[in-house]
CSV table of N, CA and C and ligand atoms in Angstrom, one decimal:
chain,number,residue,atom,x,y,z
A,87,UNK,N,126.4,143.3,79.8
A,87,UNK,CA,127.1,144.4,80.9
A,87,UNK,C,126.8,143.8,82.1
A,88,UNK,N,128.0,144.0,82.9
A,88,UNK,CA,127.9,144.3,84.5
A,88,UNK,C,127.7,145.2,85.3
A,89,UNK,N,126.9,145.1,86.4
A,89,UNK,CA,127.1,146.5,87.2
A,89,UNK,C,128.1,146.6,88.0
A,90,UNK,N,129.1,145.8,88.0
A,90,UNK,CA,130.3,145.7,88.9
A,90,UNK,C,131.4,147.2,88.7
A,91,UNK,N,131.6,147.9,89.5
A,91,UNK,CA,132.1,149.1,89.3
A,91,UNK,C,133.5,148.7,88.5
A,92,UNK,N,133.9,149.6,87.6
A,92,UNK,CA,134.9,149.5,87.2
A,92,UNK,C,136.0,150.6,87.3
A,93,UNK,N,135.9,151.7,88.1
A,93,UNK,CA,136.4,152.8,88.4
A,93,UNK,C,137.6,152.0,89.2
A,94,UNK,N,138.9,152.9,89.4
A,94,UNK,CA,139.6,152.5,90.2
A,94,UNK,C,139.6,152.7,91.9
A,95,UNK,N,138.2,153.3,92.2
A,95,UNK,CA,138.2,153.6,93.6
A,95,UNK,C,137.5,152.2,94.5
A,96,UNK,N,137.3,151.1,93.4
A,96,UNK,CA,137.0,149.9,94.0
A,96,UNK,C,135.6,149.9,94.8
A,97,UNK,N,134.6,150.9,94.6
A,97,UNK,CA,133.6,151.0,95.2
A,97,UNK,C,132.5,149.9,94.7
A,98,UNK,N,131.7,149.4,95.5
A,98,UNK,CA,130.8,148.3,95.4
A,98,UNK,C,129.4,148.8,95.5
A,99,UNK,N,128.6,148.5,94.3
A,99,UNK,CA,127.6,148.8,94.3
A,99,UNK,C,126.4,147.8,94.9
A,100,UNK,N,125.4,148.1,95.3
A,100,UNK,CA,124.2,147.3,95.9
A,100,UNK,C,124.1,146.1,95.1
A,101,UNK,N,124.1,146.6,93.8
A,101,UNK,CA,123.3,145.4,92.8
A,101,UNK,C,124.5,144.5,92.2
A,102,UNK,N,125.8,144.9,92.6
A,102,UNK,CA,126.9,144.2,92.4
A,102,UNK,C,126.8,142.6,92.4
A,103,UNK,N,127.4,141.9,91.1
A,103,UNK,CA,126.8,140.6,90.9
A,103,UNK,C,127.5,139.4,91.9
A,104,UNK,N,128.5,140.3,92.6
A,104,UNK,CA,129.5,139.3,93.6
A,104,UNK,C,128.8,139.2,94.8
A,105,UNK,N,127.6,140.1,95.0
A,105,UNK,CA,126.8,139.4,96.1
A,105,UNK,C,126.2,138.2,95.9
A,106,UNK,N,125.7,138.0,94.7
A,106,UNK,CA,125.2,136.3,94.3
A,106,UNK,C,126.0,135.6,94.9
A,107,UNK,N,127.1,135.8,94.4
A,107,UNK,CA,127.8,134.5,94.8
A,107,UNK,C,128.0,134.2,96.7
A,108,UNK,N,128.2,135.6,97.1
A,108,UNK,CA,128.2,135.4,98.5
A,108,UNK,C,127.2,135.0,99.0
A,109,UNK,N,126.1,135.3,98.5
A,109,UNK,CA,124.9,135.1,99.0
A,109,UNK,C,124.8,133.2,98.8
A,110,UNK,N,125.1,132.7,97.5
A,110,UNK,CA,125.3,131.0,97.6
A,110,UNK,C,125.9,130.6,98.7
A,111,UNK,N,127.0,131.4,98.9
A,111,UNK,CA,127.9,130.6,99.9
A,111,UNK,C,127.3,130.5,101.5
A,112,UNK,N,126.4,131.9,101.6
A,112,UNK,CA,125.8,131.9,103.0
A,112,UNK,C,124.7,130.5,102.7
A,113,UNK,N,124.2,130.5,101.9
A,113,UNK,CA,122.7,129.6,101.5
A,113,UNK,C,123.6,128.0,101.6
A,114,UNK,N,124.8,128.1,101.7
A,114,UNK,CA,125.3,126.5,101.8
A,114,UNK,C,125.1,126.0,103.4
A,115,UNK,N,124.9,127.1,103.9
A,115,UNK,CA,124.9,126.6,105.6
A,115,UNK,C,123.2,126.2,105.8
A,116,UNK,N,122.5,126.4,104.9
A,116,UNK,CA,121.1,125.9,105.1
A,116,UNK,C,120.4,126.8,106.2
A,117,UNK,N,119.7,126.7,107.0
A,117,UNK,CA,119.2,127.5,108.3
A,117,UNK,C,120.3,127.8,109.5
A,118,UNK,N,121.2,126.8,109.4
A,118,UNK,CA,122.4,126.9,110.7
A,118,UNK,C,123.2,127.9,110.7
A,119,UNK,N,122.8,129.2,111.1
A,119,UNK,CA,123.5,130.7,110.9
A,119,UNK,C,124.7,130.7,111.9
A,120,UNK,N,124.3,130.1,113.1
A,120,UNK,CA,125.2,130.4,114.2
A,120,UNK,C,126.9,130.0,114.0
A,121,UNK,N,127.4,131.2,114.4
A,121,UNK,CA,128.9,130.9,114.5
A,121,UNK,C,129.5,130.9,113.0
A,122,UNK,N,128.7,131.6,112.0
A,122,UNK,CA,129.6,131.6,110.5
A,122,UNK,C,130.0,132.7,110.2
A,123,UNK,N,130.0,133.4,111.3
A,123,UNK,CA,130.3,135.2,110.8
A,123,UNK,C,131.3,135.0,110.2
A,124,UNK,N,132.6,134.3,111.1
A,124,UNK,CA,134.1,134.4,110.6
A,124,UNK,C,134.4,134.1,109.3
A,125,UNK,N,133.3,132.9,109.1
A,125,UNK,CA,133.7,132.1,107.2
A,125,UNK,C,133.1,133.0,106.3
A,126,UNK,N,132.1,133.7,106.8
A,126,UNK,CA,131.3,134.4,105.6
A,126,UNK,C,132.2,135.9,105.4
A,127,UNK,N,132.9,136.3,106.3
A,127,UNK,CA,133.8,137.5,106.4
A,127,UNK,C,135.2,137.0,105.6
A,128,UNK,N,135.7,135.7,105.7
A,128,UNK,CA,136.6,135.3,104.9
A,128,UNK,C,136.2,135.2,103.4
A,129,UNK,N,135.1,134.4,103.4
A,129,UNK,CA,134.7,134.4,101.9
A,129,UNK,C,134.3,135.9,101.3
A,130,UNK,N,133.9,136.5,102.0
A,130,UNK,CA,133.6,137.9,101.5
A,130,UNK,C,134.7,139.0,101.2
A,131,UNK,N,135.8,138.6,102.0
A,131,UNK,CA,137.2,139.0,101.6
A,131,UNK,C,137.9,138.5,100.3
A,132,UNK,N,137.5,137.4,100.2
A,132,UNK,CA,137.9,136.5,99.1
A,132,UNK,C,137.3,137.1,97.9
A,133,UNK,N,136.1,137.3,97.8
A,133,UNK,CA,135.4,137.5,96.8
A,133,UNK,C,135.7,139.0,96.5
A,134,UNK,N,135.5,139.6,97.3
A,134,UNK,CA,135.3,141.5,97.0
A,134,UNK,C,137.2,142.3,97.1
A,135,UNK,N,137.6,141.4,97.9
A,135,UNK,CA,139.0,142.1,97.9
A,135,UNK,C,139.1,142.5,99.3
A,136,UNK,N,138.0,143.3,99.7
A,136,UNK,CA,138.2,143.8,100.9
A,136,UNK,C,136.5,144.0,101.5
A,137,UNK,N,136.6,144.5,102.7
A,137,UNK,CA,135.3,144.4,103.4
A,137,UNK,C,134.6,145.6,103.7
A,138,UNK,N,134.0,146.5,102.8
A,138,UNK,CA,133.4,147.9,102.8
A,138,UNK,C,132.3,147.7,103.6
A,139,UNK,N,131.6,148.9,104.0
A,139,UNK,CA,130.7,148.9,104.6
A,139,UNK,C,129.2,148.3,104.1
A,140,UNK,N,129.0,148.3,102.7
A,140,UNK,CA,128.1,147.9,102.0
A,140,UNK,C,128.1,146.1,102.2
A,141,UNK,N,129.2,145.6,102.3
A,141,UNK,CA,129.6,144.1,102.2
A,141,UNK,C,128.9,143.7,103.6
A,142,UNK,N,129.5,144.4,104.7
A,142,UNK,CA,129.1,144.3,105.8
A,142,UNK,C,127.7,144.2,106.7
A,143,UNK,N,126.9,145.5,105.7
A,143,UNK,CA,125.6,145.3,106.1
A,143,UNK,C,124.8,144.3,105.3
A,144,UNK,N,125.4,144.0,104.7
A,144,UNK,CA,124.6,142.6,103.6
A,144,UNK,C,124.6,141.4,104.2
A,145,UNK,N,125.9,141.1,104.8
A,145,UNK,CA,126.0,140.1,105.7
A,145,UNK,C,125.5,140.5,106.9
A,146,UNK,N,125.2,141.3,107.4
A,146,UNK,CA,124.7,141.5,109.0
A,146,UNK,C,123.0,141.4,108.3
A,147,UNK,N,122.5,141.4,107.6
A,147,UNK,CA,121.3,141.4,107.1
A,147,UNK,C,120.9,140.0,106.8
A,148,UNK,N,121.9,139.1,106.4
A,148,UNK,CA,121.5,137.8,105.8
A,148,UNK,C,122.0,136.7,106.8
A,149,UNK,N,122.8,137.3,108.1
A,149,UNK,CA,123.0,136.1,108.9
A,149,UNK,C,122.8,136.6,110.3
A,150,UNK,N,122.2,137.6,110.2
A,150,UNK,CA,121.7,138.2,111.7
A,150,UNK,C,122.6,138.6,112.9
A,151,UNK,N,123.8,139.3,112.4
A,151,UNK,CA,124.8,139.5,113.1
A,151,UNK,C,125.1,141.0,113.1
A,152,UNK,N,125.1,141.9,114.1
A,152,UNK,CA,124.9,143.0,114.1
A,152,UNK,C,126.2,143.8,113.1
A,153,UNK,N,126.0,144.7,112.4
A,153,UNK,CA,127.2,145.0,111.7
A,153,UNK,C,128.3,145.8,112.7
A,154,UNK,N,128.0,146.3,113.7
A,154,UNK,CA,129.4,146.7,114.7
A,154,UNK,C,129.8,145.6,115.2
A,155,UNK,N,129.3,144.3,115.2
A,155,UNK,CA,130.3,142.8,115.5
A,155,UNK,C,130.8,142.9,114.6
A,156,UNK,N,130.4,142.9,113.3
A,156,UNK,CA,131.4,142.5,112.1
A,156,UNK,C,132.5,143.3,111.9
A,157,UNK,N,132.1,144.5,112.1
A,157,UNK,CA,132.9,145.5,111.8
A,157,UNK,C,134.6,145.3,113.0
A,158,UNK,N,133.9,145.1,113.8
A,158,UNK,CA,135.0,144.8,115.1
A,158,UNK,C,135.9,143.7,114.8
A,159,UNK,N,135.1,142.4,114.1
A,159,UNK,CA,136.1,141.6,113.5
A,159,UNK,C,136.8,142.2,112.5
A,160,UNK,N,136.3,142.7,111.5
A,160,UNK,CA,136.8,142.9,110.4
A,160,UNK,C,138.3,143.9,110.6
A,161,UNK,N,138.1,144.7,111.7
A,161,UNK,CA,139.1,145.8,111.9
A,161,UNK,C,140.1,145.1,112.8
A,162,UNK,N,139.8,143.8,113.6
A,162,UNK,CA,140.9,143.3,114.9
A,162,UNK,C,141.5,142.1,114.0
A,163,UNK,N,141.1,141.6,113.0
A,163,UNK,CA,142.2,140.6,112.3
A,163,UNK,C,142.8,141.1,111.3
A,164,UNK,N,144.3,140.9,110.9
A,164,UNK,CA,145.0,141.4,110.0
A,164,UNK,C,144.7,140.7,108.9
A,165,UNK,N,143.8,139.4,108.6
A,165,UNK,CA,143.5,138.8,107.4
A,165,UNK,C,142.5,139.5,106.8
A,166,UNK,N,141.8,140.6,107.5
A,166,UNK,CA,140.6,141.3,106.7
A,166,UNK,C,141.1,142.7,106.3
A,167,UNK,N,140.5,143.4,105.3
A,167,UNK,CA,140.8,145.0,105.3
A,167,UNK,C,139.5,145.3,104.9
A,168,UNK,N,139.4,146.7,105.4
A,168,UNK,CA,138.2,147.4,105.1
A,168,UNK,C,138.3,148.3,104.2
A,169,UNK,N,139.9,148.6,103.6
A,169,UNK,CA,140.0,149.5,102.5
A,169,UNK,C,140.3,148.7,101.0
A,170,UNK,N,140.3,149.1,100.3
A,170,UNK,CA,140.5,148.2,98.9
A,170,UNK,C,141.7,148.1,98.9
A,171,UNK,N,142.3,147.0,98.5
A,171,UNK,CA,144.1,146.6,98.1
A,171,UNK,C,144.4,146.7,96.9
A,172,UNK,N,145.3,147.1,96.6
A,172,UNK,CA,146.0,147.1,95.6
A,172,UNK,C,146.0,146.1,94.5
A,173,UNK,N,146.5,145.9,93.2
A,173,UNK,CA,146.7,144.7,92.4
A,173,UNK,C,147.7,143.9,93.2
A,174,UNK,N,148.6,144.7,93.4
A,174,UNK,CA,150.1,143.6,93.7
A,174,UNK,C,150.2,144.0,95.2
A,175,UNK,N,150.7,143.3,96.2
A,175,UNK,CA,150.9,143.3,97.6
A,175,UNK,C,152.7,143.5,97.8
A,176,UNK,N,153.1,144.9,98.0
A,176,UNK,CA,154.5,145.1,98.4
A,176,UNK,C,154.7,144.9,99.9
A,177,UNK,N,155.5,143.8,100.2
A,177,UNK,CA,155.7,143.6,101.6
A,177,UNK,C,157.1,143.9,102.0
A,178,UNK,N,157.6,145.0,102.7
A,178,UNK,CA,159.2,145.0,103.0
A,178,UNK,C,159.2,144.2,104.4
A,179,UNK,N,160.2,143.6,104.5
A,179,UNK,CA,160.5,143.1,105.8
A,179,UNK,C,161.0,143.5,107.0
A,180,UNK,N,160.5,143.8,107.9
A,180,UNK,CA,161.3,144.8,109.3
A,180,UNK,C,161.8,143.8,110.1
A,181,UNK,N,162.0,142.5,109.8
A,181,UNK,CA,162.5,141.4,110.9
A,181,UNK,C,163.7,142.3,111.1
A,182,UNK,N,164.2,141.6,112.4
A,182,UNK,CA,166.0,141.9,112.9
A,182,UNK,C,166.8,142.0,112.0
A,183,UNK,N,167.1,140.6,111.2
A,183,UNK,CA,168.1,140.7,110.6
A,183,UNK,C,168.0,141.6,108.9
A,184,UNK,N,166.9,141.8,108.8
A,184,UNK,CA,166.5,143.0,107.7
A,184,UNK,C,166.8,144.2,108.2
A,185,UNK,N,166.4,144.4,109.1
A,185,UNK,CA,166.5,145.8,109.7
A,185,UNK,C,168.0,146.3,110.1
A,186,UNK,N,168.5,145.3,110.3
A,186,UNK,CA,170.2,145.8,110.7
A,186,UNK,C,170.7,146.0,109.6
A,187,UNK,N,170.4,145.2,108.4
A,187,UNK,CA,171.1,145.1,107.1
A,187,UNK,C,170.6,146.3,106.2
A,188,UNK,N,169.3,147.0,106.4
A,188,UNK,CA,169.1,148.0,105.7
A,188,UNK,C,167.6,148.2,105.5
A,189,UNK,N,166.8,147.6,106.3
A,189,UNK,CA,165.5,147.4,105.9
A,189,UNK,C,164.7,149.0,105.8
A,190,UNK,N,165.1,149.9,106.6
A,190,UNK,CA,164.5,151.2,106.8
A,190,UNK,C,164.8,152.1,105.4
A,191,UNK,N,166.1,151.9,104.8
A,191,UNK,CA,166.5,152.4,103.6
A,191,UNK,C,165.5,152.0,102.4
A,192,UNK,N,165.0,150.6,102.5
A,192,UNK,CA,164.7,149.7,101.5
A,192,UNK,C,162.9,150.3,101.3
A,193,UNK,N,162.4,150.4,103.0
A,193,UNK,CA,161.1,150.7,102.9
A,193,UNK,C,160.8,152.7,102.5
A,194,UNK,N,162.1,153.3,103.0
A,194,UNK,CA,162.0,154.7,102.2
A,194,UNK,C,161.8,154.5,101.0
A,195,UNK,N,162.6,153.8,100.1
A,195,UNK,CA,162.6,153.9,98.7
A,195,UNK,C,161.6,153.7,98.1
A,196,UNK,N,160.9,152.5,98.6
A,196,UNK,CA,159.7,151.8,98.2
A,196,UNK,C,158.8,153.0,98.0
A,197,UNK,N,158.5,154.0,99.6
A,197,UNK,CA,157.5,154.7,99.8
A,197,UNK,C,157.9,155.6,98.8
A,198,UNK,N,159.1,156.2,98.6
A,198,UNK,CA,159.3,157.3,97.8
A,198,UNK,C,158.7,156.9,96.1
A,199,UNK,N,159.4,155.7,96.1
A,199,UNK,CA,159.0,155.5,94.4
A,199,UNK,C,157.1,155.3,94.3
A,200,UNK,N,156.6,154.9,95.0
A,200,UNK,CA,154.9,154.4,95.0
A,200,UNK,C,154.4,155.8,95.6
A,201,UNK,N,154.9,156.7,96.3
A,201,UNK,CA,154.2,157.7,96.9
A,201,UNK,C,153.2,157.4,97.9
A,202,UNK,N,153.4,156.2,98.7
A,202,UNK,CA,152.3,156.0,99.7
A,202,UNK,C,153.2,155.8,101.0
A,203,UNK,N,152.3,155.4,102.1
A,203,UNK,CA,152.8,155.3,103.1
A,203,UNK,C,152.9,153.7,103.7
A,204,UNK,N,153.1,153.0,104.8
A,204,UNK,CA,152.7,151.7,104.9
A,204,UNK,C,151.3,151.7,105.4
A,205,UNK,N,150.4,150.6,104.6
A,205,UNK,CA,149.1,150.5,104.9
A,205,UNK,C,148.3,151.1,103.6
A,206,UNK,N,149.0,152.1,102.8
A,206,UNK,CA,148.5,152.9,102.0
A,206,UNK,C,148.5,152.1,100.3
A,207,UNK,N,147.5,152.4,99.8
A,207,UNK,CA,147.4,152.2,98.3
A,207,UNK,C,147.7,153.2,97.3
A,208,UNK,N,148.4,152.8,96.1
A,208,UNK,CA,149.0,153.7,95.3
A,208,UNK,C,147.3,154.0,94.6
A,209,UNK,N,147.6,155.6,94.1
A,209,UNK,CA,146.3,156.2,93.5
A,209,UNK,C,145.8,155.4,92.5
A,210,UNK,N,146.7,154.7,91.7
A,210,UNK,CA,146.2,154.0,90.3
A,210,UNK,C,145.8,152.7,90.7
A,211,UNK,N,145.8,152.3,92.1
A,211,UNK,CA,145.3,150.8,92.8
A,211,UNK,C,146.2,149.8,92.2
A,212,UNK,N,147.5,150.0,91.8
A,212,UNK,CA,148.4,148.9,91.6
A,212,UNK,C,149.2,148.3,92.6
A,213,UNK,N,149.4,149.2,93.6
A,213,UNK,CA,150.2,148.2,94.7
A,213,UNK,C,149.8,149.0,96.1
A,214,UNK,N,149.5,147.9,97.0
A,214,UNK,CA,149.7,148.4,98.3
A,214,UNK,C,151.2,147.7,99.3
A,215,UNK,N,151.4,149.1,100.0
A,215,UNK,CA,152.5,148.8,100.9
A,215,UNK,C,152.2,148.3,102.1
A,216,UNK,N,152.9,147.6,102.7
A,216,UNK,CA,152.8,147.0,103.9
A,216,UNK,C,154.4,146.4,104.6
A,217,UNK,N,154.3,146.6,105.6
A,217,UNK,CA,155.8,145.9,106.5
A,217,UNK,C,155.4,145.0,107.0
A,218,UNK,N,156.2,143.5,107.0
A,218,UNK,CA,156.1,142.8,107.7
A,218,UNK,C,157.1,142.1,108.5
A,219,UNK,N,157.1,141.2,109.6
A,219,UNK,CA,158.1,140.7,110.4
A,219,UNK,C,158.6,139.8,109.4
A,220,UNK,N,159.7,139.0,109.9
A,220,UNK,CA,160.4,138.0,109.1
A,220,UNK,C,159.7,137.0,108.1
A,221,UNK,N,160.3,136.9,107.2
A,221,UNK,CA,159.6,136.5,105.9
A,221,UNK,C,160.6,134.9,105.9
A,222,UNK,N,161.2,134.5,106.8
A,222,UNK,CA,161.9,133.4,106.5
A,222,UNK,C,163.0,133.3,105.6
A,223,UNK,N,163.6,134.2,105.1
A,223,UNK,CA,164.6,134.3,104.6
A,223,UNK,C,165.6,135.4,104.4
A,224,UNK,N,166.3,135.0,106.2
A,224,UNK,CA,167.3,136.2,106.4
A,224,UNK,C,168.4,136.3,105.8
A,225,UNK,N,168.9,135.1,105.2
A,225,UNK,CA,170.0,135.0,104.6
A,225,UNK,C,170.0,136.1,103.7
A,226,UNK,N,169.2,136.5,103.1
A,226,UNK,CA,168.7,137.2,101.8
A,226,UNK,C,168.5,138.7,102.3
A,227,UNK,N,168.6,139.0,103.6
A,227,UNK,CA,168.3,140.1,104.1
A,227,UNK,C,169.4,141.3,103.4
A,228,UNK,N,168.5,142.5,103.1
A,228,UNK,CA,167.4,142.9,103.5
A,228,UNK,C,166.3,142.6,102.7
A,229,UNK,N,165.0,141.9,102.5
A,229,UNK,CA,164.3,141.5,101.6
A,229,UNK,C,162.9,142.1,101.8
A,230,UNK,N,162.2,142.6,100.2
A,230,UNK,CA,161.0,142.4,100.2
A,230,UNK,C,160.0,141.2,99.3
A,231,UNK,N,159.1,141.5,99.4
A,231,UNK,CA,158.1,140.5,98.5
A,231,UNK,C,157.0,141.4,98.0
A,232,UNK,N,156.9,141.2,96.2
A,232,UNK,CA,155.9,141.6,95.4
A,232,UNK,C,154.8,140.3,95.1
A,233,UNK,N,153.9,140.4,95.8
A,233,UNK,CA,152.8,139.1,95.6
A,233,UNK,C,153.5,137.8,96.1
A,234,UNK,N,153.9,137.1,95.6
A,234,UNK,CA,154.6,135.7,95.8
A,234,UNK,C,156.1,135.6,95.6
A,235,UNK,N,156.8,136.9,94.8
A,235,UNK,CA,157.9,137.0,94.6
A,235,UNK,C,158.9,137.7,95.7
A,236,UNK,N,159.9,137.0,96.1
A,236,UNK,CA,160.9,137.1,97.0
A,236,UNK,C,162.1,138.1,96.2
A,237,UNK,N,162.5,139.4,96.5
A,237,UNK,CA,163.7,140.0,96.2
A,237,UNK,C,164.5,140.1,97.4
A,238,UNK,N,165.7,139.8,97.5
A,238,UNK,CA,166.7,140.0,98.5
A,238,UNK,C,168.0,140.6,98.2
A,239,UNK,N,168.9,140.9,99.2
A,239,UNK,CA,170.1,141.4,99.1
A,239,UNK,C,169.6,142.8,98.4
A,240,UNK,N,168.8,143.5,99.0
A,240,UNK,CA,168.3,144.8,98.5
A,240,UNK,C,169.1,146.4,99.0
A,241,UNK,N,170.2,145.9,99.6
A,241,UNK,CA,171.3,146.8,100.0
A,241,UNK,C,171.5,148.2,99.5
A,242,UNK,N,171.7,147.8,97.9
A,242,UNK,CA,171.3,148.6,97.0
A,242,UNK,C,170.3,149.0,96.5
A,243,UNK,N,169.4,150.1,97.1
A,243,UNK,CA,168.1,150.2,97.0
A,243,UNK,C,167.7,151.2,95.3
A,244,UNK,N,168.8,151.3,94.8
A,244,UNK,CA,168.6,151.9,93.3
A,244,UNK,C,168.0,150.9,92.4
A,245,UNK,N,168.1,149.7,92.8
A,245,UNK,CA,167.4,148.6,91.9
A,245,UNK,C,165.7,148.5,92.1
A,246,UNK,N,165.6,149.2,93.1
A,246,UNK,CA,164.1,148.9,93.4
A,246,UNK,C,163.3,149.4,92.5
A,247,UNK,N,163.2,150.6,91.7
A,247,UNK,CA,162.4,151.2,90.8
A,247,UNK,C,162.4,150.0,89.6
A,248,UNK,N,163.1,149.4,89.2
A,248,UNK,CA,163.4,148.5,88.2
A,248,UNK,C,162.4,147.2,88.5
A,249,UNK,N,162.3,147.0,89.9
A,249,UNK,CA,161.6,145.8,90.1
A,249,UNK,C,160.3,146.1,90.1
A,250,UNK,N,159.8,147.1,90.9
A,250,UNK,CA,158.3,147.7,90.8
A,250,UNK,C,157.8,147.7,89.4
A,251,UNK,N,158.7,148.3,88.7
A,251,UNK,CA,158.2,148.2,87.1
A,251,UNK,C,157.9,147.2,86.2
A,252,UNK,N,158.1,145.9,86.9
A,252,UNK,CA,157.9,144.9,86.5
A,252,UNK,C,156.6,144.5,86.9
A,253,UNK,N,156.0,145.0,87.5
A,253,UNK,CA,154.5,145.0,87.9
A,253,UNK,C,153.5,146.0,87.3
A,254,UNK,N,154.1,146.7,86.9
A,254,UNK,CA,153.1,148.0,86.2
A,254,UNK,C,152.3,147.5,84.8
B,169,FES,S1,164.3,139.1,109.2
B,169,FES,FE1,163.4,139.6,106.9
B,169,FES,S2,163.6,137.8,106.2
B,169,FES,FE2,164.0,137.2,108.5
């Protein structure tokens, strides 16, 4: 049996076995702890999926960097998140080409379907919604991505519920 939390809140207990994996990564630097905070935060984000206070405290105690400093880094860079992310990431492009071709309507429809706002995660932990800049496929505007899958030409937003259902 594992001590890893199985509830949908994504909480992390102090005896979560993933801390051992993080410790092995920290240990791989030996005694040379200087300047590794960024790399340890990246690894922790990869291992846990987000950086809650429990994880920041653990890192602080083991590499000797104040929690406040780690929190500052974790909240400054978009690659980090201090709240749990959903299983699937939905990104609606709000770049210029998508915007003029109806991205606001796409975004409204996704918000309505998932009952979340930008940056939020659905109550079941399945989806996190983000708005993004140009995804590099303007010819397909308006565009949204779900994980690595691109969906374009979404002027008719009535197709969006069926697209989302594929990931449930
Ligand atoms: S503006 Fe949306 S893909 Fe370029």
